[in-house]
Coordinates of C-alpha atoms and ligand atoms in Angstrom, one line a residue:
X2 CA -12.1 -5.0 28.4
X3 CA -11.3 -4.8 24.6
X4 CA -9.1 -7.6 23.0
X5 CA -6.4 -6.6 20.5
X6 CA -4.8 -8.4 17.9
X7 CA -1.5 -7.2 17.8
X8 CA 0.6 -9.2 15.6
X9 CA 3.6 -7.0 16.1
X10 CA 3.7 -5.0 12.9
X11 CA 3.7 -1.3 12.7
X12 CA 1.9 1.1 14.7
X13 CA -0.3 -0.2 16.9
X14 CA 0.0 2.0 19.7
X15 CA -2.4 4.2 18.2
X16 CA -5.5 2.0 18.5
X17 CA -4.4 1.3 22.0
X18 CA -4.2 4.7 22.8
X19 CA -7.6 5.4 21.2
X20 CA -9.0 2.8 23.4
X21 CA -7.3 4.1 26.3
X22 CA -8.9 7.5 25.9
X23 CA -12.2 6.3 25.3
X24 CA -11.7 4.5 28.6
X25 CA -11.7 1.0 28.0
X26 CA -9.0 -1.4 29.3
X27 CA -6.9 -3.4 26.3
X28 CA -6.0 -7.1 26.8
X29 CA -3.9 -8.7 23.9
X30 CA -4.9 -11.6 22.4
X31 CA -2.5 -14.1 23.6
X32 CA -3.5 -17.2 21.7
X33 CA -6.0 -18.9 19.4
X34 CA -8.6 -19.4 22.5
X35 CA -8.9 -15.6 23.0
X36 CA -9.8 -15.0 19.9
X37 CA -13.1 -17.0 20.3
X38 CA -14.0 -15.9 24.1
X39 CA -13.0 -12.3 23.5
X40 CA -16.2 -10.3 24.2
X41 CA -15.1 -7.4 21.5
X42 CA -12.1 -7.9 19.2
X43 CA -10.4 -5.3 17.3
X44 CA -7.8 -6.3 14.4
X45 CA -5.9 -3.2 13.5
X46 CA -4.5 -3.0 10.1
X47 CA -0.8 -2.5 9.6
X48 CA 1.4 -4.4 7.3
X49 CA 1.1 -6.1 3.6
X50 CA -1.7 -8.6 3.0
X51 CA 1.0 -11.4 2.7
X52 CA 2.8 -10.4 6.2
X53 CA -0.8 -10.4 8.0
X54 CA -1.9 -13.5 6.6
X55 CA 1.5 -15.5 7.2
X56 CA 1.5 -13.9 10.9
X57 CA -1.9 -15.0 11.5
X58 CA -1.2 -18.5 9.9
X59 CA 1.8 -18.9 12.2
X60 CA 0.1 -17.9 15.3
X61 CA -2.8 -20.5 14.6
X62 CA -5.2 -17.5 14.3
X63 CA -6.7 -17.9 10.8
X64 CA -9.4 -20.7 11.8
X65 CA -10.4 -19.0 15.0
X66 CA -11.2 -15.8 13.2
X67 CA -13.3 -17.5 10.7
X68 CA -14.9 -18.9 13.5
X69 CA -15.7 -15.8 15.1
X70 CA -17.0 -14.0 12.4
X71 CA -19.2 -17.0 11.8
X72 CA -20.7 -17.1 15.2
X73 CA -21.3 -13.2 14.8
X74 CA -19.3 -12.1 17.5
X75 CA -18.1 -8.4 17.8
X76 CA -15.3 -8.0 15.4
X77 CA -14.0 -4.4 14.4
X78 CA -11.2 -5.0 11.4
X79 CA -9.1 -1.7 10.3
X80 CA -7.6 -1.5 6.7
X81 CA -5.6 -4.3 5.9
X82 CA -7.8 -6.3 8.2
X83 CA -11.1 -5.4 5.8
X84 CA -9.0 -6.9 3.2
X85 CA -8.0 -9.9 4.9
X86 CA -11.7 -11.0 4.9
X87 CA -11.3 -11.4 1.1
X88 CA -10.3 -14.4 -0.5
X89 CA -6.7 -13.1 -1.6
X90 CA -5.1 -9.8 -2.8
X91 CA -2.9 -9.0 -5.6
X92 CA -0.4 -7.6 -3.3
X93 CA 0.6 -10.8 -1.9
X94 CA -0.3 -13.3 -4.9
X95 CA -0.9 -16.7 -3.6
X96 CA -1.2 -15.8 0.2
X97 CA -4.8 -17.0 0.9
X98 CA -7.1 -14.5 2.9
X99 CA -9.8 -15.6 5.6
X100 CA -12.4 -16.0 2.5
X101 CA -15.3 -14.7 4.3
X102 CA -15.9 -12.3 1.1
X103 CA -14.9 -13.7 -2.5
X104 CA -12.9 -12.2 -4.8
X105 CA -9.3 -10.7 -4.9
X106 CA -8.4 -7.3 -3.2
X107 CA -6.5 -5.1 -6.2
X108 CA -4.4 -2.5 -6.7
X109 CA -5.9 1.1 -7.6
X110 CA -6.0 1.4 -11.3
X111 CA -6.3 5.0 -11.6
X112 CA -3.7 6.8 -13.7
X113 CA -4.8 10.7 -12.7
X114 CA -4.2 10.2 -9.0
X115 CA -1.4 9.4 -6.8
X116 CA -0.9 5.8 -5.3
X117 CA -1.0 5.1 -2.3
X118 CA -4.2 6.9 -1.5
X119 CA -3.2 9.1 1.4
X120 CA -5.6 11.1 3.2
X121 CA -8.9 12.4 4.4
X122 CA -11.6 10.9 2.5
X123 CA -15.6 10.7 2.7
X124 CA -17.7 7.6 2.7
X125 CA -21.1 7.0 1.0
X126 CA -23.2 4.8 3.3
X127 CA -25.1 2.0 1.7
X128 CA -27.0 1.2 4.9
X129 CA -27.3 2.4 8.2
X130 CA -24.8 1.6 10.6
X131 CA -24.9 2.2 14.7
X132 CA -20.9 2.3 14.3
X133 CA -20.8 5.1 12.1
X134 CA -23.9 7.0 13.4
X135 CA -23.2 10.8 13.7
X136 CA -20.0 10.2 11.7
X137 CA -20.8 8.8 8.1
X138 CA -20.7 12.7 6.7
X139 CA -17.1 13.4 8.2
X140 CA -13.6 12.9 6.4
X141 CA -12.0 10.0 7.3
X142 CA -8.0 8.9 7.2
X143 CA -7.2 6.4 4.5
X144 CA -4.0 5.2 3.8
X145 CA -3.6 2.2 1.1
X146 CA -2.6 1.0 -2.5
X147 CA -5.0 -1.7 -2.9
X148 CA -8.7 -1.9 -2.3
X149 CA -11.6 -3.9 -2.2
X150 CA -14.2 -4.3 -5.2
X151 CA -17.8 -3.4 -5.0
X152 CA -18.8 -6.3 -7.2
X153 CA -17.3 -9.0 -4.5
X154 CA -19.5 -7.3 -1.7
X155 CA -23.3 -8.3 -1.7
X156 CA -26.0 -6.2 -0.2
X157 CA -26.0 -8.5 3.0
X158 CA -22.3 -6.8 3.5
X159 CA -21.9 -3.7 1.9
X160 CA -21.7 -0.9 4.4
X161 CA -19.8 2.0 2.8
X162 CA -17.9 3.3 -0.7
X163 CA -15.3 5.8 -1.1
X164 CA -14.2 7.3 -4.6
X165 CA -10.6 7.7 -5.3
X166 CA -10.6 7.6 -9.1
X167 CA -12.7 4.6 -9.1
X168 CA -15.5 3.5 -6.4
X169 CA -14.3 1.1 -4.0
X170 CA -15.3 -0.6 -0.6
X171 CA -14.5 1.3 2.6
X172 CA -16.9 -0.3 4.9
X173 CA -18.5 -3.8 5.2
X174 CA -20.8 -4.9 8.1
X175 CA -22.8 -8.1 8.7
X176 CA -24.4 -8.5 12.2
X177 CA -21.5 -7.7 14.8
X178 CA -18.8 -8.2 12.3
X179 CA -17.6 -4.6 11.0
X180 CA -14.5 -3.4 8.8
X181 CA -13.3 -0.3 7.6
X182 CA -10.6 0.5 5.0
X183 CA -10.1 3.9 6.9
X184 CA -8.1 4.4 10.2
X185 CA -10.9 5.5 12.8
X186 CA -7.8 5.8 15.0
X187 CA -6.2 8.3 12.9
X188 CA -9.1 10.0 11.8
X189 CA -9.2 12.9 14.6
X190 CA -12.4 13.4 17.0
X191 CA -14.6 11.7 14.1
X192 CA -12.7 8.7 14.3
X193 CA -12.5 8.7 18.1
X194 CA -16.2 8.9 17.8
X195 CA -16.7 5.7 15.7
X196 CA -14.6 3.7 17.7
X197 CA -16.5 4.5 20.8
X198 CA -19.8 3.9 19.0
X199 CA -18.5 0.0 18.6
X200 CA -16.8 -0.1 22.1
X201 CA -20.3 0.9 23.6
X202 CA -22.2 -1.1 21.3
X203 CA -24.3 -4.2 22.8
X204 CA -23.9 -7.0 20.1
X205 CA -27.0 -8.5 18.8
X206 CA -27.9 -12.3 19.3
X207 CA -29.1 -12.4 15.5
X208 CA -27.9 -11.2 12.4
X209 CA -30.3 -8.7 11.3
X210 CA -29.7 -7.5 7.7
X211 CA -30.2 -3.9 7.6
X212 CA -32.1 -2.7 4.4
X213 CA -30.2 -0.7 1.8
X214 CA -30.5 2.8 1.8
X215 CA -31.5 4.6 -1.6
X216 CA -28.8 4.3 -4.5
X217 CA -27.3 7.7 -4.8
X218 CA -24.8 9.0 -7.5
X219 CA -22.8 10.8 -4.7
X220 CA -19.2 10.8 -5.0
X221 CA -16.6 11.6 -2.2
X222 CA -13.3 13.6 -2.7
X223 CA -10.0 13.5 -1.1
X224 CA -8.9 16.5 0.7
X225 CA -5.8 18.6 0.1
X226 CA -3.9 18.0 3.7
X227 CA -2.3 20.8 5.7
X228 CA 0.6 19.4 7.7
X229 CA 2.2 21.2 10.6
X230 CA 6.1 20.4 11.0
X231 CA 8.0 20.5 13.9
X232 CA 11.8 20.6 13.4
X233 CA 13.0 19.4 16.6
X234 CA 16.6 19.3 18.3
X235 CA 18.6 19.8 21.4
X236 CA 19.5 23.1 22.3
X237 CA 22.8 24.6 23.7
X238 CA 21.5 24.0 27.4
X239 CA 20.5 20.3 26.7
X240 CA 16.6 20.9 26.2
X241 CA 14.7 19.0 23.3
X242 CA 13.0 22.0 21.6
X243 CA 11.1 22.9 18.4
X244 CA 13.6 25.2 16.3
X245 CA 13.2 26.8 13.1
X246 CA 15.7 27.6 10.4
X247 CA 16.0 30.5 8.2
X248 CA 17.1 28.5 4.9
X249 CA 18.1 25.6 7.3
X250 CA 20.3 27.9 9.4
X251 CA 18.4 27.5 12.9
X252 CA 20.9 30.0 15.2
X253 CA 20.1 33.5 15.7
X254 CA 22.7 35.5 17.4
X255 CA 24.8 32.0 18.1
X256 CA 21.8 30.6 19.9
X257 CA 19.3 27.8 18.5
X258 CA 16.1 29.3 18.0
X259 CA 13.5 28.1 20.7
X260 CA 10.0 28.1 19.3
X261 CA 8.3 25.7 21.8
X262 CA 8.0 22.2 23.0
X263 CA 7.4 19.5 20.8
X264 CA 4.6 17.8 22.7
X265 CA 2.8 20.9 23.5
X266 CA 3.0 22.3 19.9
X267 CA 1.9 18.9 18.4
X268 CA -1.4 18.8 20.6
X269 CA -2.1 22.4 19.6
X270 CA -1.9 21.9 15.8
X271 CA -4.0 18.7 16.5
X272 CA -6.7 20.9 18.1
X273 CA -6.4 23.4 15.4
X274 CA -7.1 21.0 12.7
X275 CA -4.2 20.2 11.1
X276 CA -4.4 16.9 9.0
X277 CA -1.1 15.4 10.0
X278 CA 1.9 16.4 12.2
X279 CA 5.8 15.8 11.1
X280 CA 8.7 15.4 13.5
X281 CA 11.9 16.2 11.8
X282 CA 14.6 15.2 14.2
X283 CA 17.1 17.3 12.2
X284 CA 20.4 16.5 14.0
X285 CA 19.6 12.7 13.5
X286 CA 22.4 12.4 10.9
X287 CA 24.7 13.1 13.3
X288 CA 22.9 12.1 17.0
X289 CA 21.9 8.3 16.4
X290 CA 18.0 8.5 17.3
X291 CA 18.2 5.0 19.5
X292 CA 20.4 7.0 21.7
X293 CA 18.3 10.0 21.7
X294 CA 15.4 8.6 23.5
X295 CA 13.7 12.1 24.3
X296 CA 12.8 12.3 20.9
X297 CA 11.0 8.5 21.2
X298 CA 9.7 9.8 24.6
X299 CA 7.9 12.7 22.3
X300 CA 6.6 10.4 19.7
X301 CA 5.0 8.3 22.6
X302 CA 3.7 11.3 24.7
X303 CA 2.3 12.9 21.6
X304 CA 0.6 9.7 20.4
X305 CA -1.4 9.9 23.5
X306 CA -3.3 12.7 22.5
X307 CA -3.0 13.3 18.9
X308 CA -5.3 11.2 16.7
X309 CA -4.0 12.1 13.3
X310 CA -1.2 10.7 11.4
X311 CA 2.5 11.2 12.7
X312 CA 5.4 11.3 10.5
X313 CA 8.9 11.2 12.1
X314 CA 12.4 11.8 10.3
X315 CA 15.9 12.0 11.1
X316 CA 18.6 9.5 11.4
X317 CA 16.8 6.5 9.7
X318 CA 20.0 4.6 8.4
X319 CA 22.5 1.9 9.6
X320 CA 24.4 2.6 13.0
X321 CA 27.1 1.0 14.9
X322 CA 27.4 2.2 18.2
X323 CA 30.6 2.4 20.7
X324 CA 30.0 -0.9 21.9
X325 CA 29.9 -2.4 18.7
X326 CA 26.2 -3.1 18.4
X327 CA 24.9 -2.9 15.0
X328 CA 21.2 -1.5 14.3
X329 CA 19.7 -2.0 10.8
X330 CA 17.6 1.2 9.3
X331 CA 14.7 -1.4 10.0
X332 CA 15.8 -1.6 14.0
X333 CA 15.3 2.1 14.0
X334 CA 12.3 2.3 12.0
X335 CA 10.7 -0.3 14.2
X336 CA 11.3 1.8 17.2
X337 CA 9.8 4.9 15.6
X338 CA 6.6 2.8 14.7
X339 CA 6.5 1.1 18.0
X340 CA 6.5 4.5 19.8
X341 CA 3.6 5.7 17.7
X342 CA 4.6 6.9 14.3
X343 CA 2.7 5.9 11.3
X344 CA 5.5 7.3 8.6
X345 CA 9.2 7.6 8.8
X346 CA 11.1 9.9 6.7
X347 CA 14.2 9.5 5.4
X348 CA 16.6 12.4 4.2
X349 CA 20.3 11.7 3.9
X350 CA 20.1 8.0 3.4
X351 CA 17.7 8.4 0.6
X352 CA 20.6 10.2 -1.1
X353 CA 23.0 7.7 -0.7
X354 CA 20.9 4.9 -1.6
X355 CA 19.9 6.6 -5.3
X356 CA 23.8 7.2 -5.7
X357 CA 24.4 3.6 -5.0
X358 CA 21.5 2.6 -7.1
X359 CA 22.8 4.9 -10.0
X360 CA 26.2 3.7 -10.2
X361 CA 25.2 -0.1 -9.7
X362 CA 22.4 0.1 -12.1
X363 CA 20.4 -2.3 -10.1
X364 CA 18.7 -2.7 -6.7
X365 CA 20.8 -3.9 -3.8
X366 CA 17.8 -4.6 -2.0
X367 CA 19.6 -3.4 1.4
X368 CA 18.8 0.3 1.5
X369 CA 16.7 1.7 4.4
X370 CA 14.1 2.5 1.7
X371 CA 13.4 -1.0 0.4
X372 CA 14.0 -2.8 3.7
X373 CA 11.3 -0.8 5.4
X374 CA 8.9 -0.5 2.5
X375 CA 9.1 -4.4 2.0
X376 CA 8.2 -4.8 5.9
X377 CA 6.0 -2.0 6.6
X378 CA 4.7 -1.0 3.2
X379 CA 5.5 1.8 0.8
X380 CA 2.9 4.2 2.3
X381 CA 5.0 4.2 5.6
X382 CA 8.0 5.4 3.8
X383 CA 8.4 9.2 3.0
X384 CA 11.4 10.7 1.5
X385 CA 12.2 14.1 2.8
X386 CA 14.1 16.0 0.0
X387 CA 16.5 19.0 0.7
X388 CA 17.2 20.7 -2.8
X389 CA 18.5 24.4 -3.6
X390 CA 18.7 25.8 -7.0
X391 CA 21.8 25.8 -8.8
X392 CA 21.6 28.4 -11.8
X393 CA 22.9 27.8 -15.2
X394 CA 22.7 29.8 -18.5
X395 CA 21.4 27.0 -20.9
X396 CA 20.4 23.4 -20.1
X397 CA 23.3 22.0 -22.0
X398 CA 25.4 23.4 -19.3
X399 CA 24.5 20.6 -16.8
X400 CA 24.0 16.8 -17.2
X401 CA 20.9 17.8 -14.7
X402 CA 17.3 18.0 -15.5
X403 CA 16.8 21.9 -15.7
X404 CA 13.5 24.1 -15.9
X405 CA 13.1 27.5 -17.6
X406 CA 12.9 29.7 -14.5
X407 CA 10.8 32.9 -14.2
X408 CA 13.0 33.7 -11.3
X409 CA 16.5 34.4 -12.9
X410 CA 20.1 33.8 -11.2
X411 CA 22.3 36.3 -9.8
X412 CA 24.1 36.3 -13.3
X413 CA 20.7 36.6 -15.0
X414 CA 20.7 32.9 -15.8
X415 CA 17.2 31.8 -17.0
X416 CA 17.5 28.0 -16.4
X417 CA 18.4 26.1 -13.1
X418 CA 18.3 22.6 -11.3
X419 CA 17.3 21.5 -8.0
X420 CA 20.5 20.0 -6.5
X421 CA 19.8 17.7 -3.2
X422 CA 21.7 17.9 -0.3
X423 CA 22.5 15.6 2.9
X424 CA 23.2 16.6 6.6
X425 CA 20.4 19.0 6.5
X426 CA 21.4 21.0 3.8
X427 CA 25.3 21.1 4.6
X428 CA 26.7 19.1 1.6
X429 CA 25.5 19.4 -1.7
X430 CA 25.6 15.8 -3.9
X431 CA 25.6 15.3 -7.8
X432 CA 22.0 14.4 -7.6
X433 CA 19.2 16.3 -8.7
X434 CA 15.7 16.4 -7.4
X435 CA 14.2 14.5 -10.4
X436 CA 16.7 11.8 -9.9
X437 CA 16.3 11.4 -6.2
X438 CA 12.5 11.3 -6.0
X439 CA 11.8 9.0 -9.2
X440 CA 14.3 6.7 -8.2
X441 CA 13.2 6.5 -4.5
X442 CA 9.7 5.6 -5.8
X443 CA 11.5 2.9 -7.8
X444 CA 13.1 1.8 -4.6
X445 CA 9.7 1.5 -2.7
X446 CA 8.9 5.0 -1.3
X447 CA 5.4 6.1 -1.1
X448 CA 5.7 9.8 -0.6
X449 CA 8.0 12.8 -1.1
X450 CA 8.1 15.6 1.5
X451 CA 9.6 18.4 -0.8
X452 CA 11.3 21.1 1.3
X453 CA 13.4 23.9 -0.7
X454 CA 16.2 25.4 1.0
X455 CA 15.8 28.7 -0.8
X456 CA 12.4 29.1 0.4
X457 CA 12.8 27.7 3.8
X458 CA 11.8 30.2 6.6
X459 CA 11.5 33.1 3.7
X460 CA 7.4 33.3 4.3
X461 CA 7.8 34.0 0.3
X462 CA 5.3 31.4 -0.8
X463 CA 6.0 27.7 -1.9
X464 CA 8.6 27.0 -5.2
X465 CA 5.7 25.7 -7.7
X466 CA 8.7 25.6 -10.3
X467 CA 10.3 22.7 -8.1
X468 CA 6.9 21.3 -7.1
X469 CA 5.6 21.0 -10.6
X470 CA 9.0 19.3 -11.7
X471 CA 8.9 16.9 -9.0
X472 CA 5.2 16.2 -9.2
X473 CA 5.6 15.5 -13.0
X474 CA 8.3 12.8 -12.2
X475 CA 6.6 10.5 -9.8
X476 CA 3.2 8.9 -9.2
X477 CA 3.3 9.0 -5.6
X478 CA 1.9 11.6 -3.4
X479 CA 4.0 15.2 -2.9
X480 CA 3.8 17.0 0.1
X481 CA 5.0 21.0 -0.6
X482 CA 7.1 22.2 2.1
X483 CA 9.1 25.8 2.7
X484 CA 8.1 29.1 2.0
X485 CA 4.9 29.3 3.3
X486 CA 4.2 32.8 4.5
X487 CA 0.2 33.4 4.5
X488 CA -3.0 31.4 3.9
X489 CA -3.2 32.5 0.3
X490 CA 0.0 30.6 -0.2
X491 CA -1.4 27.6 0.4
X492 CA -4.5 28.5 -2.0
X493 CA -1.6 29.1 -4.4
X494 CA 0.1 26.0 -4.5
X495 CA -3.1 24.0 -4.4
X496 CA -4.8 25.8 -7.6
X497 CA -1.1 26.0 -9.6
X498 CA 0.3 22.6 -8.6
X499 CA -1.2 19.3 -8.4
X500 CA 0.1 18.3 -4.7
X501 CA -1.7 16.6 -2.4
X502 CA -0.9 18.2 0.6
X503 CA 1.2 21.2 2.1
X504 CA 3.2 21.7 5.0
X505 CA 4.5 24.5 7.1
X506 CA 6.4 25.4 10.2
X507 CA 7.1 29.1 11.0
X508 CA 3.9 30.6 10.4
X509 CA 2.5 28.0 12.7
X510 CA 4.9 28.1 15.4
X511 CA 5.0 32.0 15.5
X512 CA 1.1 31.9 15.5
X513 CA 0.9 34.3 12.3
X514 CA -1.7 32.3 10.6
X515 CA -3.5 29.5 12.5
X516 CA -4.3 26.1 10.6
X517 CA -8.1 26.7 10.7
X518 CA -7.4 30.4 8.7
X519 CA -5.6 28.2 6.2
X520 CA -8.4 25.9 5.9
X521 CA -11.0 28.6 5.6
X522 CA -9.2 30.2 2.5
X523 CA -8.9 26.9 1.2
X524 CA -12.8 26.5 1.6
X525 CA -13.2 29.6 0.1
X526 CA -11.6 28.8 -3.2
X527 CA -13.1 25.6 -3.4
X528 CA -10.2 23.3 -2.5
X529 CA -11.2 20.3 -1.0
X530 CA -10.4 20.2 2.7
X531 CA -11.2 18.6 6.0
Ligands
1PR628 O1 18.6 13.0 7.0 O2 17.5 11.4 7.1 O3 18.6 12.4 9.4 O4 17.0 13.7 8.3 C1 16.8 15.1 8.8 C2 16.1 15.7 8.3 O5 16.1 16.8 8.9 C3 15.5 15.8 7.0 O6 14.1 15.6 6.7 C4 15.7 17.3 6.9 O7 14.9 18.0 5.9 C5 15.7 18.1 8.2 N1 16.5 19.0 8.4 C6 17.8 19.1 8.6 N2 18.3 20.0 9.2 C7 17.5 21.0 8.9 C8 17.4 22.4 9.3 O8 16.3 23.2 9.0 N3 18.6 22.9 9.4 N4 15.2 21.0 8.7 C9 16.2 20.4 8.7 C10 14.3 21.0 7.6 C11 12.7 22.0 6.4 C12 11.2 21.8 6.5 C13 10.5 23.0 7.0 C14 10.2 23.6 6.2 C15 8.8 24.4 6.3 N5 13.4 21.8 7.7 O9 11.0 20.7 6.9 O10 9.8 22.7 8.1 O11 11.1 24.2 5.2 O12 9.6 25.7 6.9 P1 8.7 27.2 7.1 O13 7.4 27.0 6.6 O14 9.3 28.0 8.0 O15 9.4 27.8 5.6 P2 18.2 12.5 7.8

């Protein structure tokens, strides 16, 4: 029996599913007493430092948690739960942590790498740990903008460090109390193995501090991620199918292309080694997702078997149904998170939010991006951009940010800008990709999913010109999407641009190139991979 501290934020379903998969029963903390009496406690990390600590305060759990740790009772903290062990965090000034460890958790200061750190990185062990046994040389999934300093953690607690521009604390352990900055429940089979080690472990009565391992100069490296994308919609017979467009046209001879079943395909990609799975509910702009329960069911069932991050997009916006019931974007996002999503992706609504921002010249605080980012953190908010090229003869011919292109337009134009669209590419707006992505970052987005209508489904490779332009405009991670037709295209995009991840749909669905072949090609070209 495992006791879970679910304080109602974000995706705790994945931790539950992982525990269930390992054959254990989960029980929820009902009150302060359970913190002290639980045989084994898991404190999952979702949400900001401030929101977590305020929730613990409100529920009267702060003192019991401190007491549990003092009594050396089995405790596993994940992500922000590791950070909660410190005195405070720059993320939420003035909010006290559990103060088991001194010092403030700080934002990454790296200028060369995108923040948040999103992806699979390694760990360097500073002492042996039965919980990390067999898995310390594997890449594990991190997603965070704040990190604990090694200087604040003495040898009695320091378990593991990781490098992301700077070295930071990725694991602490003393006696039966362990916490990780990475998410074991999202770290594939290695993560499940680590959780199993904790669940199977026999707590020891006394705190034996294990000797430190010899100091090493070894550095860890974040992997470039490979993402499988499933565009999902209901076909004309009413079945929910994975479809695939050709420059966003998903119909072939009048019928919606059917490339398979979403849950089965997601599972296959997980087993083949995809680092992340993205579902796009592509008719979400017209069919409101809260009334499209099958999509939520897809997410729930997928998260039972897929232990890598899941992103879902489509229809995240404000909505009033036919009975007059009003839903905020937060309501929609909350339902997606509860159903097993780690990140939500916003398409059309992000374009409208940027238009409003540019017109008002200030933030409203009301956009879906702002609201969701405030409650769940920037790392949970992806912006899905659907741009297409607009050719011009000279930069002066438009007010938008142009690039000089190596692929001339139909009239021999040597310049183009990337126009953002809404409603799945059906409507172009007077916003370019630089305006959209840089403003979304300012409003609180944590990652950009950069599609390209011109390349979608063409198998002709990623649009490096678009990717370089957007990569240069933002300091959050960028996922290159649209056009992958071979393993070499992934190698090219990683060697020629600085994107953190690359996504494909068609070649994976049609089984032309398995994920494993992409990874092998990356390894041959010395591109860091999981
Ligand atoms: O506007 O917030 O409701 O979100 C709708 C979402 O649905 C957006 O993220 C939008 O990108 C997506 N979408 C809408 N219509 C389509 C369509 O195809 N007709 N799919 C669509 C976009 C593009 C990629 C695709 C890559 C890789 N799909 O996700 O997977 O281009 O394809 P490839 O490797 O085969 O070239 P909202």
